[in-house]
Amino acid sequence: MKKEIPVPILAKKPTKLEKHGDVRIDNYYWLNDRENSEVIAYLEAENAYNDAMTAHTKDFQKDLFEEIKGRIKEDDSSVPYKLNGYWYIKKYEEGKDYPIHTRRKGSLDAPEEILFDVNEMAKDYSYYKLSGISISPNNKLVAYGVDTVSRRQYVIHIKNLETGEIYKERIENTTGSATWAADNKTLFYANKDEQTLRSEKIYKHKLGDEVANDVVVFHEEDETYITFVYKTKSKKYLVIGSYSTLTMEYRILEADTPDGEFRVFQERVRGLEYSISHYKDHFYVMSNKDKATNFKLSKTPENNTGKEHWEDIIPHRAAVLLEDIEIFKDFFVLSERDNGLNKIRIIRWDGKEDYYLPFDNETYTANTSVNVDFDTETLRYTYNSMTTPASVIDFNMVTKTKEVKKEQEVLGGKFDKNNYTSERLWATSSDGTKIPMSVMYRKGIKKDGTNPVFQYAYGSYGSTIDPYFSSARLSLLDRGFIFVLAHVRGGEYLGRNWYEDGKLMHKKNTFTDFIDCSKYLIEQKYTSAKHLYASGGSAGGLLMGAISNMNPELYNGIIASVPFVDVITTMLDDSIPLTTGEYDEWGNPNEKEYYEYMKSYSPYDNVETKEYPNMLVTTGLHDSQVQYWEPAKWVAKLRELKTDNRILLLHTDMEAGHGGASGRFESLKEVAEEYAFLLDLENIKE
């Protein structure tokens, strides 16, 4: 007789939450206290329950982990890039979790200089993240950020690359990145608010001075904005940026006068989004000025930067989204998106040439890569598709010849891209909109409704998940799964309006789009409700929470990673990191209209007494973006109200935060855990 595994029971401690005359009773609000031993005990009880419920898959998880890891080239290195006379390379060694950062002076045959061996640096920590490597203009110093907690609060250190000495300065509570002035001794960095983690102040630090004496050069007082600092690719200007969801503002200062005053480039105007690049005696401005929803490119003189001086050079196009600009000595390169597909457009400054790189697929991703060298004819870009591993390609913009510098190796001897196929499908949503999906599967699959489908989406912040190759995903495809990436509204796959139509009072379009994609896959016999699985993380975890309430009958299983599921309570608490800056994305629930709309879809507030799919929910105790108590409360409420006996698991990583484990192989254990959950539900044991 099978032994029953006791389900964790959480005490109800009702908290009355009232807003706009509406009262919500939250029985699990008390989980919002990571110092409470009762809270920790509950999370550990859920972890123990998860371990017990998945004990029969532990060996399979290990096998999957080794299988996924076995496809990765362990002794690997990045394609070198040249910066200020040095070639920089990041490499990995067999059996090691972290990278080694190196450089060579002048030529790739020069002696190797090790900047950082992160394996050595990380050996005493369960979590370690090195970020924001910034080399001084004279190549002698490097500033870098370190996070050992996974809350994205970095300590900046400075290292002398000639002597190896790490200076005594410890600049705490930063974003991790720092920018050097031209004098090799002045650093600018962004400091975070201790509680909300909003980067709100730009400081200036002089080498050798006490950090306590650092000078605030800019304070972003509006709580809906965050601030950052960088240097233009031309090296002439230091730039302080401030942005909210809808509005941008920049300040500029010549890099050789670090003690001067930053001046406003174009003051903030609500709804005006712009970004700036410098070339010769002009700035090039990508903006949505004059209702340019999909953005346009203008230029303006260095000494007259207000918007009244912006002169359009690439006009707004209703069907093409302008995403980025890369500036070189003789060319500028535009990243565009047309009908969902990436386009790379190359234009000579003298106007003699204007052409696109040719791509011939419907489910590919192409992006400009590391292009730090200004005086070069070479554009570096990356290309991959769902069936084609990632390549790094150098393209000569003059001769129009290309050289593949590196193609991702898939080890193990079993991968042949000719065994797989990809396609783009279009579902029709409930409001008549066509929703694109990128789909991949092994050739030979029959569309008879019996195939397991893994359907993934994100759908927020205008963030576009392009169709990409994943060697880990092969472990599902080779066992008969179909992978579907749903390009739902809330991203920018089909342009800026695609984003606008999936936020604020249109947020529910994200959820109904995903559901309509699921229905289409079932109607077209790609799968059936018995074999359909949905997955999403963070804001994509909100999507998972919403669909589980709206149409639970469509899914056999759902994986919700670090899910943002307690929308109203979080958005009403401006002490929680990142909240105030999100009002333009979700709405401000202090306004009744937004409160009522959020309440109508917030997953935690809409859990009902009914049947739910099998579910795996993951979180991190130190998560700074979606606090651990959101998924924990949600799972507790589901346990209380759901009427089925399907699996419901909560796994809290007691060491990590939003991004999960820090080592390159540790994170694969999380993938193996998720895949084992899906395969077990399909009764696939090996």
PDB file of C-alpha atoms in Angstrom, residues 52-293:
ATOM      1  CA  ALA A  52       9.005  13.449  -1.131  1.00  0.00           C
ATOM      2  CA  MET A  53       6.544  13.847  -4.010  1.00  0.00           C
ATOM      3  CA  THR A  54       9.327  13.815  -6.610  1.00  0.00           C
ATOM      4  CA  ALA A  55      11.567  11.211  -4.928  1.00  0.00           C
ATOM      5  CA  HIS A  56      10.729   8.695  -7.673  1.00  0.00           C
ATOM      6  CA  THR A  57      12.095  11.115 -10.315  1.00  0.00           C
ATOM      7  CA  LYS A  58      15.363  12.050  -8.560  1.00  0.00           C
ATOM      8  CA  ASP A  59      17.461   9.561 -10.546  1.00  0.00           C
ATOM      9  CA  PHE A  60      15.757  10.697 -13.755  1.00  0.00           C
ATOM     10  CA  GLN A  61      16.513  14.331 -12.825  1.00  0.00           C
ATOM     11  CA  LYS A  62      20.196  13.424 -12.428  1.00  0.00           C
ATOM     12  CA  ASP A  63      20.167  11.625 -15.795  1.00  0.00           C
ATOM     13  CA  LEU A  64      18.497  14.614 -17.455  1.00  0.00           C
ATOM     14  CA  PHE A  65      21.007  16.982 -15.871  1.00  0.00           C
ATOM     15  CA  GLU A  66      23.933  14.914 -17.189  1.00  0.00           C
ATOM     16  CA  GLU A  67      22.271  14.630 -20.598  1.00  0.00           C
ATOM     17  CA  ILE A  68      21.724  18.409 -20.871  1.00  0.00           C
ATOM     18  CA  LYS A  69      25.180  19.176 -19.483  1.00  0.00           C
ATOM     19  CA  GLY A  70      26.659  16.617 -21.904  1.00  0.00           C
ATOM     20  CA  ARG A  71      25.608  18.755 -24.869  1.00  0.00           C
ATOM     21  CA  ILE A  72      27.547  21.767 -23.593  1.00  0.00           C
ATOM     22  CA  LYS A  73      31.175  22.314 -24.496  1.00  0.00           C
ATOM     23  CA  GLU A  74      32.761  22.685 -21.064  1.00  0.00           C
ATOM     24  CA  ASP A  75      36.126  24.053 -22.193  1.00  0.00           C
ATOM     25  CA  ASP A  76      34.737  26.906 -24.213  1.00  0.00           C
ATOM     26  CA  SER A  77      35.644  30.511 -24.961  1.00  0.00           C
ATOM     27  CA  SER A  78      33.932  33.555 -26.417  1.00  0.00           C
ATOM     28  CA  VAL A  79      34.880  35.116 -29.729  1.00  0.00           C
ATOM     29  CA  PRO A  80      37.561  37.733 -28.890  1.00  0.00           C
ATOM     30  CA  TYR A  81      36.625  41.384 -29.269  1.00  0.00           C
ATOM     31  CA  LYS A  82      39.002  44.343 -29.502  1.00  0.00           C
ATOM     32  CA  LEU A  83      38.787  47.338 -27.171  1.00  0.00           C
ATOM     33  CA  ASN A  84      41.382  50.090 -26.900  1.00  0.00           C
ATOM     34  CA  GLY A  85      44.290  47.971 -28.148  1.00  0.00           C
ATOM     35  CA  TYR A  86      43.458  44.759 -26.240  1.00  0.00           C
ATOM     36  CA  TRP A  87      41.660  41.568 -27.247  1.00  0.00           C
ATOM     37  CA  TYR A  88      39.186  40.441 -24.558  1.00  0.00           C
ATOM     38  CA  ILE A  89      38.127  36.810 -24.152  1.00  0.00           C
ATOM     39  CA  LYS A  90      35.847  35.036 -21.670  1.00  0.00           C
ATOM     40  CA  LYS A  91      36.557  31.337 -21.319  1.00  0.00           C
ATOM     41  CA  TYR A  92      35.305  28.337 -19.376  1.00  0.00           C
ATOM     42  CA  GLU A  93      37.323  25.321 -18.253  1.00  0.00           C
ATOM     43  CA  GLU A  94      36.075  21.769 -17.958  1.00  0.00           C
ATOM     44  CA  GLY A  95      34.247  21.011 -14.724  1.00  0.00           C
ATOM     45  CA  LYS A  96      34.182  24.646 -13.627  1.00  0.00           C
ATOM     46  CA  ASP A  97      31.022  26.649 -13.028  1.00  0.00           C
ATOM     47  CA  TYR A  98      32.291  30.180 -13.593  1.00  0.00           C
ATOM     48  CA  PRO A  99      34.109  32.071 -16.351  1.00  0.00           C
ATOM     49  CA  ILE A 100      37.714  33.268 -16.518  1.00  0.00           C
ATOM     50  CA  HIS A 101      38.079  36.766 -17.989  1.00  0.00           C
ATOM     51  CA  THR A 102      41.308  37.325 -19.933  1.00  0.00           C
ATOM     52  CA  ARG A 103      42.908  39.747 -22.385  1.00  0.00           C
ATOM     53  CA  ARG A 104      45.857  39.914 -24.773  1.00  0.00           C
ATOM     54  CA  LYS A 105      47.647  43.094 -25.803  1.00  0.00           C
ATOM     55  CA  GLY A 106      47.769  44.022 -29.498  1.00  0.00           C
ATOM     56  CA  SER A 107      47.385  40.561 -30.978  1.00  0.00           C
ATOM     57  CA  LEU A 108      45.819  37.202 -30.176  1.00  0.00           C
ATOM     58  CA  ASP A 109      49.341  35.722 -30.110  1.00  0.00           C
ATOM     59  CA  ALA A 110      50.387  37.995 -27.218  1.00  0.00           C
ATOM     60  CA  PRO A 111      50.711  36.540 -23.685  1.00  0.00           C
ATOM     61  CA  GLU A 112      47.422  35.942 -21.869  1.00  0.00           C
ATOM     62  CA  GLU A 113      46.619  38.211 -18.959  1.00  0.00           C
ATOM     63  CA  ILE A 114      44.008  36.899 -16.488  1.00  0.00           C
ATOM     64  CA  LEU A 115      41.731  39.686 -15.256  1.00  0.00           C
ATOM     65  CA  PHE A 116      39.406  37.525 -13.133  1.00  0.00           C
ATOM     66  CA  ASP A 117      39.159  33.820 -12.391  1.00  0.00           C
ATOM     67  CA  VAL A 118      35.608  33.858 -11.058  1.00  0.00           C
ATOM     68  CA  ASN A 119      35.939  30.219  -9.939  1.00  0.00           C
ATOM     69  CA  GLU A 120      38.540  31.319  -7.379  1.00  0.00           C
ATOM     70  CA  MET A 121      36.549  34.395  -6.383  1.00  0.00           C
ATOM     71  CA  ALA A 122      33.331  32.392  -5.890  1.00  0.00           C
ATOM     72  CA  LYS A 123      34.674  29.378  -4.002  1.00  0.00           C
ATOM     73  CA  ASP A 124      33.507  30.518  -0.546  1.00  0.00           C
ATOM     74  CA  TYR A 125      30.001  31.511  -1.660  1.00  0.00           C
ATOM     75  CA  SER A 126      26.833  29.577  -2.526  1.00  0.00           C
ATOM     76  CA  TYR A 127      25.905  32.412  -4.898  1.00  0.00           C
ATOM     77  CA  TYR A 128      28.352  34.651  -6.777  1.00  0.00           C
ATOM     78  CA  LYS A 129      27.790  37.108  -9.615  1.00  0.00           C
ATOM     79  CA  LEU A 130      30.500  39.266 -11.188  1.00  0.00           C
ATOM     80  CA  SER A 131      29.082  42.146 -13.202  1.00  0.00           C
ATOM     81  CA  GLY A 132      29.839  45.458 -14.871  1.00  0.00           C
ATOM     82  CA  ILE A 133      33.514  44.993 -15.823  1.00  0.00           C
ATOM     83  CA  SER A 134      34.737  48.487 -16.771  1.00  0.00           C
ATOM     84  CA  ILE A 135      38.320  49.063 -17.946  1.00  0.00           C
ATOM     85  CA  SER A 136      39.902  52.507 -17.450  1.00  0.00           C
ATOM     86  CA  PRO A 137      40.887  54.450 -20.621  1.00  0.00           C
ATOM     87  CA  ASN A 138      44.613  53.811 -19.933  1.00  0.00           C
ATOM     88  CA  ASN A 139      43.928  50.039 -19.619  1.00  0.00           C
ATOM     89  CA  LYS A 140      45.547  49.923 -16.143  1.00  0.00           C
ATOM     90  CA  LEU A 141      42.519  49.681 -13.828  1.00  0.00           C
ATOM     91  CA  VAL A 142      39.250  47.793 -13.792  1.00  0.00           C
ATOM     92  CA  ALA A 143      36.083  48.502 -11.805  1.00  0.00           C
ATOM     93  CA  TYR A 144      33.681  45.597 -11.280  1.00  0.00           C
ATOM     94  CA  GLY A 145      30.598  44.692  -9.229  1.00  0.00           C
ATOM     95  CA  VAL A 146      30.031  41.624  -7.033  1.00  0.00           C
ATOM     96  CA  ASP A 147      26.726  40.245  -5.651  1.00  0.00           C
ATOM     97  CA  THR A 148      26.970  37.325  -3.208  1.00  0.00           C
ATOM     98  CA  VAL A 149      23.312  37.304  -2.065  1.00  0.00           C
ATOM     99  CA  SER A 150      21.338  37.396  -5.359  1.00  0.00           C
ATOM    100  CA  ARG A 151      19.447  40.563  -4.505  1.00  0.00           C
ATOM    101  CA  ARG A 152      21.146  42.600  -7.259  1.00  0.00           C
ATOM    102  CA  GLN A 153      22.832  44.862  -4.720  1.00  0.00           C
ATOM    103  CA  TYR A 154      26.416  44.931  -5.960  1.00  0.00           C
ATOM    104  CA  VAL A 155      29.604  46.036  -4.230  1.00  0.00           C
ATOM    105  CA  ILE A 156      31.953  47.843  -6.660  1.00  0.00           C
ATOM    106  CA  HIS A 157      35.677  47.086  -6.313  1.00  0.00           C
ATOM    107  CA  ILE A 158      38.655  48.516  -8.196  1.00  0.00           C
ATOM    108  CA  LYS A 159      41.632  46.383  -9.249  1.00  0.00           C
ATOM    109  CA  ASN A 160      45.041  47.474 -10.496  1.00  0.00           C
ATOM    110  CA  LEU A 161      45.725  45.333 -13.566  1.00  0.00           C
ATOM    111  CA  GLU A 162      49.478  45.981 -13.471  1.00  0.00           C
ATOM    112  CA  THR A 163      50.021  44.866  -9.862  1.00  0.00           C
ATOM    113  CA  GLY A 164      46.926  42.715  -9.213  1.00  0.00           C
ATOM    114  CA  GLU A 165      46.159  44.812  -6.119  1.00  0.00           C
ATOM    115  CA  ILE A 166      42.490  45.272  -5.209  1.00  0.00           C
ATOM    116  CA  TYR A 167      42.096  48.767  -3.784  1.00  0.00           C
ATOM    117  CA  LYS A 168      40.561  49.394  -0.379  1.00  0.00           C
ATOM    118  CA  GLU A 169      37.471  51.108  -1.835  1.00  0.00           C
ATOM    119  CA  ARG A 170      34.243  49.152  -1.322  1.00  0.00           C
ATOM    120  CA  ILE A 171      31.341  50.979  -2.910  1.00  0.00           C
ATOM    121  CA  GLU A 172      28.232  49.243  -1.580  1.00  0.00           C
ATOM    122  CA  ASN A 173      24.609  48.996  -2.677  1.00  0.00           C
ATOM    123  CA  THR A 174      25.094  49.769  -6.380  1.00  0.00           C
ATOM    124  CA  THR A 175      23.837  48.431  -9.732  1.00  0.00           C
ATOM    125  CA  GLY A 176      27.300  46.890 -10.234  1.00  0.00           C
ATOM    126  CA  SER A 177      28.406  49.003 -13.181  1.00  0.00           C
ATOM    127  CA  ALA A 178      30.676  52.047 -13.112  1.00  0.00           C
ATOM    128  CA  THR A 179      31.897  54.464 -15.789  1.00  0.00           C
ATOM    129  CA  TRP A 180      35.366  56.007 -16.004  1.00  0.00           C
ATOM    130  CA  ALA A 181      35.990  59.621 -16.914  1.00  0.00           C
ATOM    131  CA  ALA A 182      38.879  60.319 -19.327  1.00  0.00           C
ATOM    132  CA  ASP A 183      41.271  61.115 -16.420  1.00  0.00           C
ATOM    133  CA  ASN A 184      41.553  57.422 -15.299  1.00  0.00           C
ATOM    134  CA  LYS A 185      40.788  58.376 -11.690  1.00  0.00           C
ATOM    135  CA  THR A 186      37.143  59.522 -11.602  1.00  0.00           C
ATOM    136  CA  LEU A 187      34.365  56.936 -11.503  1.00  0.00           C
ATOM    137  CA  PHE A 188      30.616  57.488 -11.803  1.00  0.00           C
ATOM    138  CA  TYR A 189      28.147  54.905 -10.473  1.00  0.00           C
ATOM    139  CA  ALA A 190      24.454  54.457  -9.585  1.00  0.00           C
ATOM    140  CA  ASN A 191      23.472  53.900  -5.958  1.00  0.00           C
ATOM    141  CA  LYS A 192      20.309  52.032  -4.909  1.00  0.00           C
ATOM    142  CA  ASP A 193      17.728  52.802  -2.250  1.00  0.00           C
ATOM    143  CA  GLU A 194      18.318  50.194   0.494  1.00  0.00           C
ATOM    144  CA  GLN A 195      14.664  49.188   0.749  1.00  0.00           C
ATOM    145  CA  THR A 196      13.092  49.662  -2.672  1.00  0.00           C
ATOM    146  CA  LEU A 197      16.327  48.822  -4.581  1.00  0.00           C
ATOM    147  CA  ARG A 198      15.532  51.668  -6.994  1.00  0.00           C
ATOM    148  CA  SER A 199      18.725  53.121  -8.472  1.00  0.00           C
ATOM    149  CA  GLU A 200      18.144  56.760  -7.575  1.00  0.00           C
ATOM    150  CA  LYS A 201      21.486  58.593  -7.229  1.00  0.00           C
ATOM    151  CA  ILE A 202      24.554  58.987  -9.444  1.00  0.00           C
ATOM    152  CA  TYR A 203      27.754  59.443  -7.427  1.00  0.00           C
ATOM    153  CA  LYS A 204      31.234  60.577  -8.412  1.00  0.00           C
ATOM    154  CA  HIS A 205      34.183  58.788  -6.782  1.00  0.00           C
ATOM    155  CA  LYS A 206      37.824  59.883  -6.938  1.00  0.00           C
ATOM    156  CA  LEU A 207      40.388  57.090  -6.747  1.00  0.00           C
ATOM    157  CA  GLY A 208      41.920  56.881  -3.281  1.00  0.00           C
ATOM    158  CA  ASP A 209      39.259  59.021  -1.585  1.00  0.00           C
ATOM    159  CA  GLU A 210      37.009  57.754   1.185  1.00  0.00           C
ATOM    160  CA  VAL A 211      33.800  56.341  -0.328  1.00  0.00           C
ATOM    161  CA  ALA A 212      31.872  58.194   2.382  1.00  0.00           C
ATOM    162  CA  ASN A 213      32.985  61.460   0.736  1.00  0.00           C
ATOM    163  CA  ASP A 214      31.671  60.579  -2.739  1.00  0.00           C
ATOM    164  CA  VAL A 215      29.689  63.393  -4.341  1.00  0.00           C
ATOM    165  CA  VAL A 216      26.078  63.074  -5.527  1.00  0.00           C
ATOM    166  CA  VAL A 217      26.018  64.498  -9.057  1.00  0.00           C
ATOM    167  CA  PHE A 218      22.381  63.599  -9.738  1.00  0.00           C
ATOM    168  CA  HIS A 219      19.437  62.551  -7.570  1.00  0.00           C
ATOM    169  CA  GLU A 220      16.362  61.143  -9.319  1.00  0.00           C
ATOM    170  CA  GLU A 221      13.663  62.119  -6.867  1.00  0.00           C
ATOM    171  CA  ASP A 222      10.670  60.828  -8.832  1.00  0.00           C
ATOM    172  CA  GLU A 223       9.980  57.342  -7.437  1.00  0.00           C
ATOM    173  CA  THR A 224       8.640  56.111 -10.775  1.00  0.00           C
ATOM    174  CA  TYR A 225      12.053  56.578 -12.454  1.00  0.00           C
ATOM    175  CA  ILE A 226      15.387  54.806 -12.170  1.00  0.00           C
ATOM    176  CA  THR A 227      18.754  56.269 -13.164  1.00  0.00           C
ATOM    177  CA  PHE A 228      21.993  54.961 -14.716  1.00  0.00           C
ATOM    178  CA  VAL A 229      25.280  56.276 -16.127  1.00  0.00           C
ATOM    179  CA  TYR A 230      27.435  55.313 -19.127  1.00  0.00           C
ATOM    180  CA  LYS A 231      29.867  56.687 -21.712  1.00  0.00           C
ATOM    181  CA  THR A 232      29.119  57.143 -25.423  1.00  0.00           C
ATOM    182  CA  LYS A 233      30.847  54.777 -27.844  1.00  0.00           C
ATOM    183  CA  SER A 234      32.710  57.819 -29.228  1.00  0.00           C
ATOM    184  CA  LYS A 235      34.211  58.191 -25.690  1.00  0.00           C
ATOM    185  CA  LYS A 236      33.520  61.939 -25.773  1.00  0.00           C
ATOM    186  CA  TYR A 237      30.542  62.118 -23.403  1.00  0.00           C
ATOM    187  CA  LEU A 238      29.457  60.801 -20.023  1.00  0.00           C
ATOM    188  CA  VAL A 239      25.688  60.286 -19.998  1.00  0.00           C
ATOM    189  CA  ILE A 240      23.248  60.081 -17.085  1.00  0.00           C
ATOM    190  CA  GLY A 241      19.919  58.539 -18.055  1.00  0.00           C
ATOM    191  CA  SER A 242      16.615  58.537 -16.189  1.00  0.00           C
ATOM    192  CA  TYR A 243      13.737  56.405 -17.339  1.00  0.00           C
ATOM    193  CA  SER A 244      10.274  55.278 -16.416  1.00  0.00           C
ATOM    194  CA  THR A 245       8.085  52.947 -18.456  1.00  0.00           C
ATOM    195  CA  LEU A 246       6.950  55.786 -20.725  1.00  0.00           C
ATOM    196  CA  THR A 247       9.440  58.634 -20.422  1.00  0.00           C
ATOM    197  CA  MET A 248      13.205  59.192 -20.833  1.00  0.00           C
ATOM    198  CA  GLU A 249      15.597  62.000 -19.952  1.00  0.00           C
ATOM    199  CA  TYR A 250      19.379  62.332 -20.420  1.00  0.00           C
ATOM    200  CA  ARG A 251      22.134  64.574 -19.100  1.00  0.00           C
ATOM    201  CA  ILE A 252      25.535  64.882 -20.773  1.00  0.00           C
ATOM    202  CA  LEU A 253      29.046  65.995 -19.779  1.00  0.00           C
ATOM    203  CA  GLU A 254      32.346  65.878 -21.680  1.00  0.00           C
ATOM    204  CA  ALA A 255      34.322  62.898 -20.334  1.00  0.00           C
ATOM    205  CA  ASP A 256      37.512  64.975 -20.066  1.00  0.00           C
ATOM    206  CA  THR A 257      35.869  67.448 -17.643  1.00  0.00           C
ATOM    207  CA  PRO A 258      34.521  65.125 -14.919  1.00  0.00           C
ATOM    208  CA  ASP A 259      34.172  67.951 -12.388  1.00  0.00           C
ATOM    209  CA  GLY A 260      31.913  69.954 -14.728  1.00  0.00           C
ATOM    210  CA  GLU A 261      28.133  70.163 -14.536  1.00  0.00           C
ATOM    211  CA  PHE A 262      25.953  67.676 -16.397  1.00  0.00           C
ATOM    212  CA  ARG A 263      23.462  69.459 -18.659  1.00  0.00           C
ATOM    213  CA  VAL A 264      20.007  68.240 -19.683  1.00  0.00           C
ATOM    214  CA  PHE A 265      19.894  66.894 -23.255  1.00  0.00           C
ATOM    215  CA  GLN A 266      16.106  67.152 -23.579  1.00  0.00           C
ATOM    216  CA  GLU A 267      14.006  67.534 -20.452  1.00  0.00           C
ATOM    217  CA  ARG A 268      11.439  64.883 -19.665  1.00  0.00           C
ATOM    218  CA  VAL A 269       8.050  65.189 -21.318  1.00  0.00           C
ATOM    219  CA  ARG A 270       5.607  62.516 -20.216  1.00  0.00           C
ATOM    220  CA  GLY A 271       5.308  59.954 -22.998  1.00  0.00           C
ATOM    221  CA  LEU A 272       8.465  61.077 -24.842  1.00  0.00           C
ATOM    222  CA  GLU A 273      10.872  58.125 -25.093  1.00  0.00           C
ATOM    223  CA  TYR A 274      14.265  58.693 -26.646  1.00  0.00           C
ATOM    224  CA  SER A 275      17.833  57.352 -26.637  1.00  0.00           C
ATOM    225  CA  ILE A 276      21.023  59.036 -27.846  1.00  0.00           C
ATOM    226  CA  SER A 277      24.212  58.056 -29.701  1.00  0.00           C
ATOM    227  CA  HIS A 278      27.106  60.427 -30.453  1.00  0.00           C
ATOM    228  CA  TYR A 279      29.005  60.776 -33.758  1.00  0.00           C
ATOM    229  CA  LYS A 280      31.335  63.634 -34.748  1.00  0.00           C
ATOM    230  CA  ASP A 281      29.520  66.900 -33.995  1.00  0.00           C
ATOM    231  CA  HIS A 282      25.989  65.456 -33.793  1.00  0.00           C
ATOM    232  CA  PHE A 283      23.867  63.262 -31.600  1.00  0.00           C
ATOM    233  CA  TYR A 284      21.595  60.678 -33.205  1.00  0.00           C
ATOM    234  CA  VAL A 285      18.276  60.360 -31.410  1.00  0.00           C
ATOM    235  CA  MET A 286      15.924  57.388 -31.601  1.00  0.00           C
ATOM    236  CA  SER A 287      12.520  58.603 -30.361  1.00  0.00           C
ATOM    237  CA  ASN A 288       8.745  58.353 -30.499  1.00  0.00           C
ATOM    238  CA  LYS A 289       8.416  62.143 -30.936  1.00  0.00           C
ATOM    239  CA  ASP A 290       5.368  63.346 -32.919  1.00  0.00           C
ATOM    240  CA  LYS A 291       3.422  60.086 -32.424  1.00  0.00           C
ATOM    241  CA  ALA A 292       6.181  57.939 -33.936  1.00  0.00           C
ATOM    242  CA  THR A 293       4.815  54.851 -32.180  1.00  0.00           C
TER     243      THR A 293
END
